[in-house]
mmCIF file of C-alpha atoms in Angstrom:
data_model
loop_
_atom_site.group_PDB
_atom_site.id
_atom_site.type_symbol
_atom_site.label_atom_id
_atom_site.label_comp_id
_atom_site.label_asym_id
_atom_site.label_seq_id
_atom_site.Cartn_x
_atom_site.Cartn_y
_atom_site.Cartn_z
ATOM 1 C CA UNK A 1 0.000 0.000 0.000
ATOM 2 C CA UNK A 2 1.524 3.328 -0.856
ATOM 3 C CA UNK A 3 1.482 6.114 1.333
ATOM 4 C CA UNK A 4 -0.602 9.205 0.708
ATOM 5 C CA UNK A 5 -0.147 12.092 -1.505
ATOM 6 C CA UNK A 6 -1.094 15.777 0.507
ATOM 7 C CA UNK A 7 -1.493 18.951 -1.324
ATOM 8 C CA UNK A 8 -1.413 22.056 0.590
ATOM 9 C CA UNK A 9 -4.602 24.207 -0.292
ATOM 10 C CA UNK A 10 -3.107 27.899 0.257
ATOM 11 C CA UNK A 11 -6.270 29.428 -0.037
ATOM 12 C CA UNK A 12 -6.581 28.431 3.450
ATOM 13 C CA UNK A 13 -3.191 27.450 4.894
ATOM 14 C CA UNK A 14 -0.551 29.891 5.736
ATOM 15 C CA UNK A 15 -3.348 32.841 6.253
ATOM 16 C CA UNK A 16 -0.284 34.989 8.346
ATOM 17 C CA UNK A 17 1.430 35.045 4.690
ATOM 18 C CA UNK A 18 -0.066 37.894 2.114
ATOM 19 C CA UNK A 19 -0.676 36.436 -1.209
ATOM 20 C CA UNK A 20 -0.753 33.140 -3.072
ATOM 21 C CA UNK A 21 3.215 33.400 -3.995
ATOM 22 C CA UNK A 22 4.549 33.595 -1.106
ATOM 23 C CA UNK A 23 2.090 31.031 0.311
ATOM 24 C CA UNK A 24 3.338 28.628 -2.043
ATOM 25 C CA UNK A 25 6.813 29.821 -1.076
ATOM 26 C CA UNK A 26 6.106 28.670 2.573
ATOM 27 C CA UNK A 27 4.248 25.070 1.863
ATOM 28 C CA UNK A 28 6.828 23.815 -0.687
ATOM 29 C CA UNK A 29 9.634 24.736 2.469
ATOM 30 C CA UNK A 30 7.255 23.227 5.285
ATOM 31 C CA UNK A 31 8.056 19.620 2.736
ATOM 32 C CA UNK A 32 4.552 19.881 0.686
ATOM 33 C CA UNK A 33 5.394 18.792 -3.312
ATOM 34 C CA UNK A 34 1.860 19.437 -4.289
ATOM 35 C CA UNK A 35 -0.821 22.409 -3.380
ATOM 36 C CA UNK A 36 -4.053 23.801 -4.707
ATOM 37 C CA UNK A 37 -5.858 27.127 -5.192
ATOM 38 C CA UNK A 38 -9.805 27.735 -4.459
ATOM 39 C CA UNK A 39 -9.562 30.859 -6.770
ATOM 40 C CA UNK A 40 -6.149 32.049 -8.358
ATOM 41 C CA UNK A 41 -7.893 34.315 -10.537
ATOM 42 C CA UNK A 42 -6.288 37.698 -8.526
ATOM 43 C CA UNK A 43 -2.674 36.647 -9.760
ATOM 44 C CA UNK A 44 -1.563 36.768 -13.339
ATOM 45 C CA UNK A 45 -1.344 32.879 -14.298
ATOM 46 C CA UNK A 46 2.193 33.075 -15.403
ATOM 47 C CA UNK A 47 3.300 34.646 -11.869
ATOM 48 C CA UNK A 48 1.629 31.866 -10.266
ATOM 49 C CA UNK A 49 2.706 28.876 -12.430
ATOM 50 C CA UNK A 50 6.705 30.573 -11.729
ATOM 51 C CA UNK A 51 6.186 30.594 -7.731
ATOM 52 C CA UNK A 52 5.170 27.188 -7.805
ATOM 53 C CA UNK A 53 8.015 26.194 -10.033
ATOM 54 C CA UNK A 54 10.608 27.805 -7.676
ATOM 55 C CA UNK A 55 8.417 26.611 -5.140
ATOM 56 C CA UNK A 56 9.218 23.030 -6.192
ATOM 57 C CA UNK A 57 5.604 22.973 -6.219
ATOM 58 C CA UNK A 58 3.226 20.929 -8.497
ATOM 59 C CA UNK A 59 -0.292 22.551 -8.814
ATOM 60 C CA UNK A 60 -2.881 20.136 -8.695
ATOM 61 C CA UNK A 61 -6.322 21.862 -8.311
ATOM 62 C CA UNK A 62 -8.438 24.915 -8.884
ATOM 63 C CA UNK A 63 -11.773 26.024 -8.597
ATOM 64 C CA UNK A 64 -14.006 27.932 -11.573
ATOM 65 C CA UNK A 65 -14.884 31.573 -10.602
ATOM 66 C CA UNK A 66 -17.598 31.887 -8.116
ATOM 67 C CA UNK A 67 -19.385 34.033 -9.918
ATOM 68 C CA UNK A 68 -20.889 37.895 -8.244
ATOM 69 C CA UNK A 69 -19.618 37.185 -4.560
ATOM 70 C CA UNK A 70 -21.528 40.668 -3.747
ATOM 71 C CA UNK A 71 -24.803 39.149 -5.034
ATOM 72 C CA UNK A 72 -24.092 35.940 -3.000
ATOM 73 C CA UNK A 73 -23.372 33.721 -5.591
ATOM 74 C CA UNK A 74 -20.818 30.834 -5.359
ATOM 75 C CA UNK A 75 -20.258 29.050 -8.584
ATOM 76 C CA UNK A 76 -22.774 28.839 -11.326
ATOM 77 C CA UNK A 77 -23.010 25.397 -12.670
ATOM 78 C CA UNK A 78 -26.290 24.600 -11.734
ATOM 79 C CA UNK A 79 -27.730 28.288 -11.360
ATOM 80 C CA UNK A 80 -30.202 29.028 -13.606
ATOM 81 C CA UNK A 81 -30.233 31.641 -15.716
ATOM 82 C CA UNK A 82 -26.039 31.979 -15.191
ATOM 83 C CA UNK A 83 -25.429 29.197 -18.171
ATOM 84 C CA UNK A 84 -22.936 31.817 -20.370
ATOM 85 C CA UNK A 85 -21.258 33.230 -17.407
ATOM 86 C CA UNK A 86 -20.544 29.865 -15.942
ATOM 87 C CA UNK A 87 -18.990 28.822 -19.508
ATOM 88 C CA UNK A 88 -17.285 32.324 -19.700
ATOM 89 C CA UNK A 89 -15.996 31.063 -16.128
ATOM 90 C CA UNK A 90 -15.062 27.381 -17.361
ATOM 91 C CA UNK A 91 -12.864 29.160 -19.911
ATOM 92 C CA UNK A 92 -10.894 30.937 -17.795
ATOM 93 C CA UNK A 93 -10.126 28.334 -15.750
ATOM 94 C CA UNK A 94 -9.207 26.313 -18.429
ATOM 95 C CA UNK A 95 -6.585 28.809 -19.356
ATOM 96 C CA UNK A 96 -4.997 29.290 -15.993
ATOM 97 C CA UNK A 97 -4.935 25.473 -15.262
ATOM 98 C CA UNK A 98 -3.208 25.082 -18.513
ATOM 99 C CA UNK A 99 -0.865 27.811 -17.331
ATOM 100 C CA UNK A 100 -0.312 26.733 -14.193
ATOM 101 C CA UNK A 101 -0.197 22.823 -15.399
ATOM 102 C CA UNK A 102 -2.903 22.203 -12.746
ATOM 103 C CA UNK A 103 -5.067 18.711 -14.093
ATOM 104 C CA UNK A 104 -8.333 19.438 -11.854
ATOM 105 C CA UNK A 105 -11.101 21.841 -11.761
ATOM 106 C CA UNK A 106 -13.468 21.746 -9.426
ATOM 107 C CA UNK A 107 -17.132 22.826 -10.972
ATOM 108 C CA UNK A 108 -18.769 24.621 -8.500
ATOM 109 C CA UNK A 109 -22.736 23.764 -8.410
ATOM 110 C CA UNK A 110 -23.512 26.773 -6.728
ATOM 111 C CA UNK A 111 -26.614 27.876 -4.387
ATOM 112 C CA UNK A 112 -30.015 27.794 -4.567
ATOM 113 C CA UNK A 113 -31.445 31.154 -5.682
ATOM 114 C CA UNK A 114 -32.418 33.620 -2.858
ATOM 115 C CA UNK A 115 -35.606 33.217 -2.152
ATOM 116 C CA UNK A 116 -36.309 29.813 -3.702
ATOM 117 C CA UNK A 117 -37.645 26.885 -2.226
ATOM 118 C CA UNK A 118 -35.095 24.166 -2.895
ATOM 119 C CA UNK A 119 -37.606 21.236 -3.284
ATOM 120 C CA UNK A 120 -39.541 23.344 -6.045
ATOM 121 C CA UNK A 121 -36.184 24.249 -8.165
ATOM 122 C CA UNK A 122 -34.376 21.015 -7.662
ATOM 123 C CA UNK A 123 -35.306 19.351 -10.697
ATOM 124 C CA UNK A 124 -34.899 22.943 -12.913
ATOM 125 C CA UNK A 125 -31.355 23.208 -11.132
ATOM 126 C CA UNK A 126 -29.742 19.653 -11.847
ATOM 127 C CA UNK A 127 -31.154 20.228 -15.578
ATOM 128 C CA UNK A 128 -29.344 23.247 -15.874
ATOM 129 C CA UNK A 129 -26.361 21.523 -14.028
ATOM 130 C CA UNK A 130 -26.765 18.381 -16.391
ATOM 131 C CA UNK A 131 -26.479 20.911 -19.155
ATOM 132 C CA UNK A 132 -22.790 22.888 -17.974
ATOM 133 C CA UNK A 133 -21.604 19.656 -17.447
ATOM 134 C CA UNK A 134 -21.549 18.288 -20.513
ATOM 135 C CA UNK A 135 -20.457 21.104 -21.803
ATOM 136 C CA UNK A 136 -17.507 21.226 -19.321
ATOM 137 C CA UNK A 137 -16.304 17.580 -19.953
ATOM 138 C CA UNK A 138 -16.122 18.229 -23.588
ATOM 139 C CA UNK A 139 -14.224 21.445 -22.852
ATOM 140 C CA UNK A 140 -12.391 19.755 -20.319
ATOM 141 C CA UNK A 141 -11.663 16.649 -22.555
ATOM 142 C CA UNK A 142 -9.932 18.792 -25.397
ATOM 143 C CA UNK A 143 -7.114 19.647 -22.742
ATOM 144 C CA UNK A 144 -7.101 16.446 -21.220
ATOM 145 C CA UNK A 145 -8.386 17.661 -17.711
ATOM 146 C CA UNK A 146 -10.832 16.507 -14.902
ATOM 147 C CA UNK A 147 -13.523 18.366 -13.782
ATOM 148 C CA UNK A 148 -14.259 17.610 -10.240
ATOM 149 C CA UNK A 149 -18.033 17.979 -8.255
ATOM 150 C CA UNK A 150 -17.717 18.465 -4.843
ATOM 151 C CA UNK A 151 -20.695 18.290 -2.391
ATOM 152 C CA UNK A 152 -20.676 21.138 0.345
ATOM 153 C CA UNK A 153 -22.791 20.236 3.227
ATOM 154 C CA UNK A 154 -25.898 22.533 4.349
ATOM 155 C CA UNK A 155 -26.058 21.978 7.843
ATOM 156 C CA UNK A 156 -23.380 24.219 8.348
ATOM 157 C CA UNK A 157 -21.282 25.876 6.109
ATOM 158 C CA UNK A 158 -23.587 26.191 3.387
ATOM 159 C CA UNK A 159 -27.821 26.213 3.869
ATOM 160 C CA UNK A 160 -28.055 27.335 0.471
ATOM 161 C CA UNK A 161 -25.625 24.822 -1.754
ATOM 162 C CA UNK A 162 -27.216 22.892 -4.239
ATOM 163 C CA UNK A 163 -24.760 19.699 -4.411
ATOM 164 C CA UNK A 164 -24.947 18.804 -0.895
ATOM 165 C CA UNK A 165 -24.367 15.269 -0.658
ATOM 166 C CA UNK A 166 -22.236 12.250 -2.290
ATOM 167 C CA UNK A 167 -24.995 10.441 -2.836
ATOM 168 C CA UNK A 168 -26.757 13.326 -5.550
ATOM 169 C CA UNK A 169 -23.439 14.002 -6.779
ATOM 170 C CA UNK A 170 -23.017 10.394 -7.739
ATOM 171 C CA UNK A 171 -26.175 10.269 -9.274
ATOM 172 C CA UNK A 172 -25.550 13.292 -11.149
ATOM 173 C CA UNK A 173 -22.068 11.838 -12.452
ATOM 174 C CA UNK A 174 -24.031 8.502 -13.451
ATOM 175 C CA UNK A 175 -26.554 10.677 -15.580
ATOM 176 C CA UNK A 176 -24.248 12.516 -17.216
ATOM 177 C CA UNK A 177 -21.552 9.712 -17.994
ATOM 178 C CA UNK A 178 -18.287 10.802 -18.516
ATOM 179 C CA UNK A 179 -14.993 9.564 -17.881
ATOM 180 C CA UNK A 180 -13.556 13.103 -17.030
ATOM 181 C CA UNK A 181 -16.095 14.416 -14.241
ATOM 182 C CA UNK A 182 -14.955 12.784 -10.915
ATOM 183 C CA UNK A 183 -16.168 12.863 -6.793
ATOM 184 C CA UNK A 184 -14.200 15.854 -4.708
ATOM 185 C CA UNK A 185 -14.455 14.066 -1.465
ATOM 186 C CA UNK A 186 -14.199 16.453 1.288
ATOM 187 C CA UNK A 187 -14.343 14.611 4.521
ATOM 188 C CA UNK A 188 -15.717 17.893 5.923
ATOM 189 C CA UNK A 189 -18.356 17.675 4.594
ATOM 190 C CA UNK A 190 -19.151 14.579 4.324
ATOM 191 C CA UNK A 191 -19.200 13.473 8.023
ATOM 192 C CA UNK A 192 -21.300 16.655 8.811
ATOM 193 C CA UNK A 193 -23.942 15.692 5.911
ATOM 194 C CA UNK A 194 -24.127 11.946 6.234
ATOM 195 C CA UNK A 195 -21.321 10.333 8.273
ATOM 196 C CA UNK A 196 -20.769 6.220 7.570
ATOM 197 C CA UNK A 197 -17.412 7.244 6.779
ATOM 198 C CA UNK A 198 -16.144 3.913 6.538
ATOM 199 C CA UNK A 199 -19.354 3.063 3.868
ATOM 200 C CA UNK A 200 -18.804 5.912 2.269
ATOM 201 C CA UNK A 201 -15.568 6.095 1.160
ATOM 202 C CA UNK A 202 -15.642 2.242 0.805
ATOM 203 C CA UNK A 203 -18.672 2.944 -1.644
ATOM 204 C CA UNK A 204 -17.702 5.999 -3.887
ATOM 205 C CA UNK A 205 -13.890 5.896 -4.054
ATOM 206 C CA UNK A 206 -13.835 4.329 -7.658
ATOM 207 C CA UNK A 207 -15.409 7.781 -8.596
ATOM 208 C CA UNK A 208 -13.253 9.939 -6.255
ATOM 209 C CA UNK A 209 -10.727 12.053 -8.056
ATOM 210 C CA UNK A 210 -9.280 14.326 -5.215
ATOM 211 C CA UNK A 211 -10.197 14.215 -1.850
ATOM 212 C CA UNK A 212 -9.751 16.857 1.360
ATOM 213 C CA UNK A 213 -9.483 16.865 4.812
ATOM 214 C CA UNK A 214 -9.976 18.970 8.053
ATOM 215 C CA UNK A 215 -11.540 18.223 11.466
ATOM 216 C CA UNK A 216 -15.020 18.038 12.642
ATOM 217 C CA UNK A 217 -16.716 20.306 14.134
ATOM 218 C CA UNK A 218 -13.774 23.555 14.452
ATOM 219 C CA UNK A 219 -12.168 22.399 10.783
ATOM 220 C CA UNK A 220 -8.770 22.892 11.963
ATOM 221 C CA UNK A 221 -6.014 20.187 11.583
ATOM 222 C CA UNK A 222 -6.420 16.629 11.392
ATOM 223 C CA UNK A 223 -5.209 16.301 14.804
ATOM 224 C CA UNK A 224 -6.955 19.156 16.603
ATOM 225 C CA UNK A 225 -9.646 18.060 19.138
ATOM 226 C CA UNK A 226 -12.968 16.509 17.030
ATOM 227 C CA UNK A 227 -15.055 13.745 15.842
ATOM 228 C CA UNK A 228 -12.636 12.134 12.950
ATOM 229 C CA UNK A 229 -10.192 9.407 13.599
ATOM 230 C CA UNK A 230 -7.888 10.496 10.746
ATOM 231 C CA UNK A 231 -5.314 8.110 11.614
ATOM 232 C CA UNK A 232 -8.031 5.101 11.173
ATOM 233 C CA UNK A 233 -9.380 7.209 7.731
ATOM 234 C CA UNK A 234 -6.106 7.682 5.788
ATOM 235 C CA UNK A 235 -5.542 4.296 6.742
ATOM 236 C CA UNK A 236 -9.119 3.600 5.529
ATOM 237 C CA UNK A 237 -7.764 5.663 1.762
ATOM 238 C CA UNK A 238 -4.588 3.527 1.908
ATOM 239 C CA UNK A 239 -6.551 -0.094 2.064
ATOM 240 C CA UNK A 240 -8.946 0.978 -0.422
ATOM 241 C CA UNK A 241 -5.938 1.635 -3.009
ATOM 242 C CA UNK A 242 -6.407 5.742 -2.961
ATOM 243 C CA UNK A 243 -4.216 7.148 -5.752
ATOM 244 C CA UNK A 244 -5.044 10.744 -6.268
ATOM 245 C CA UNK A 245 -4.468 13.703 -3.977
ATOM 246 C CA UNK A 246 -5.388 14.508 -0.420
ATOM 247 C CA UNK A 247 -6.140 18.292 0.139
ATOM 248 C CA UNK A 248 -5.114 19.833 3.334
ATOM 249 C CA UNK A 249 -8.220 22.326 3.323
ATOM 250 C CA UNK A 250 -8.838 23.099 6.700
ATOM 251 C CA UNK A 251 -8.076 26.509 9.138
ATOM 252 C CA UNK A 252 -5.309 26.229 11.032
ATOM 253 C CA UNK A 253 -5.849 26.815 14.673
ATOM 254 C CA UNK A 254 -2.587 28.681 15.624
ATOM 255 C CA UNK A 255 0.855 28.569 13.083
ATOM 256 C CA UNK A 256 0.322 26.884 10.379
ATOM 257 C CA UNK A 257 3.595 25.360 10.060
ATOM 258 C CA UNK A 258 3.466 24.319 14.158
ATOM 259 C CA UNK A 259 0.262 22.823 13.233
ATOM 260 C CA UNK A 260 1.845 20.295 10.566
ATOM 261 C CA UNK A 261 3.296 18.196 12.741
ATOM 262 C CA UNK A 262 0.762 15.733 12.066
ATOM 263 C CA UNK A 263 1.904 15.753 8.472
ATOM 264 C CA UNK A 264 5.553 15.468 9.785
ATOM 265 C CA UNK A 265 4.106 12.356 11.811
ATOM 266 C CA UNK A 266 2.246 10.763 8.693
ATOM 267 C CA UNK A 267 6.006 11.653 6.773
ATOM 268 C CA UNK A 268 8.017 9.743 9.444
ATOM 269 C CA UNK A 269 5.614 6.662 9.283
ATOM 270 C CA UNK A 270 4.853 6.372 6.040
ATOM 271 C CA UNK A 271 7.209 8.115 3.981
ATOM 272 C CA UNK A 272 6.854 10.658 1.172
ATOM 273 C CA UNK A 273 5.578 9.205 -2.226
ATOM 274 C CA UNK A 274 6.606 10.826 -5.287
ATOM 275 C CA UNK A 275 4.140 13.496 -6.528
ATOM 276 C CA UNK A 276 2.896 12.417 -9.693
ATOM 277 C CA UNK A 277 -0.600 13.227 -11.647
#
């Protein structure tokens, strides 16, 4: 069994530092050979792409643009109405992962309209979403890249998401069929929503292709006081043949380089794989 592969998501991690450069700076020193952006979109690609190079850094995942974060929008795949700006927002994504030579995007669903009643726009919503994502692999499928659907839960970080589950993002994947849209499985999330870890991730790995990680309920590091038995779950990821990424998306609760000694742990008893895609 090989060990894991951990990504350091600097949209999150090193919030002390100013900037995504010099975040990147920090996690390839603290040992990281991969990390990931939520939104990169405030740098110029090319500046990026060259801090993560001297970084010794391999990119590995982005997110598409959230869309009007003053009208309370975040993402626009299955919004309705928001079909050409969610495209106009796959494209640029598509140009900075192909910048930064990042393989993943993560399509973001987005929320249920303001006002809406989710059970009464469900059915227009996964249409729409149905739609973009079709559109999306194809897109996607030209560059050879992965689009990734990640459910958010709604009990608590979220009330408004629409992809708030794995078991409707599974079903979604299923209907739409293609080989390049994969699971995001945040374990967040995921106990919040549902729990049954151990079914869970036993039940939709083969469709998994990233996965992230912070504790339950503060979301602070794997080993900070909460609910998740990280040990026993990257174990879990380990027996179950886990290949792809494991995104350290969580806040830290004091320095975040202090607060990797879990990682350092993990490092010492496992080793450190080589990064690949």
């Amino acid at each position: 069994m090989a060990p894991l592969r951990f990504s350091a998501n600097v949209s999150w991690l090193f919030p002390e530092l100013p900037g995504l450069p010099a975040r990147l700076r920090a996690a390839g020193s603290s040992g990281f050979e991969a990390a990931e952006v939520a939104w990169p979109y405030s740098e110029a690609p090319e500046a990026l792409a060259r801090a993560a190079r001297e970084a010794g850094l391999r990119l590995v995942l982005i997110n598409t643009p959230p869309g009007d974060r003053e009208r309370g929008e975040m993402g626009l795949g299955a919004v309705p109405g928001r079909q050409a700006a969610f495209r106009e927002g796959l494209e640029q994504a598509v140009l900075y992962a192909r910048a930064l030579g990042c393989p993943r995007i993560h399509l973001m669903a987005g929320r249920v309209p303001q006002g809406a009643d989710r059970g009464a726009v469900k059915s227009e919503m996964e249409t729409v979403f149905l739609e973009n994502l079709r559109h999306a692999a194809g897109v996607l499928a030209q560059e050879s890249l992965v689009g990734l659907l990640e459910p958010i839960n709604t009990r608590v970080t979220d009330p408004q998401y629409f992809l708030d589950t794995p078991q409707q993002a599974a079903a979604i994947l299923r209907k739409v069929g293609r080989p390049n849209l994969q699971l995001q499985m945040d374990l967040f999330h995921w106990q919040i929503m549902d729990g049954n870890l151990t079914g869970n991730v036993r039940e939709f790995l083969p469709l998994v292709g990233h996965v992230q990680v912070a504790q339950v309920p503060g979301r602070g590091e794997p080993d900070s006081p909460g609910e998740l038995n990280f040990p026993y779950l990257f174990q879990l990821l380990e027996d179950e043949g886990y290949k792809g990424f494991v995104g350290c998306e969580y806040q830290p609760q004091g320095d975040t380089v202090e607060g990797l000694k879990w990682l350092r742990s993990y490092w010492d008893r496992r080793g450190r794989p080589r990064v690949g895609q």
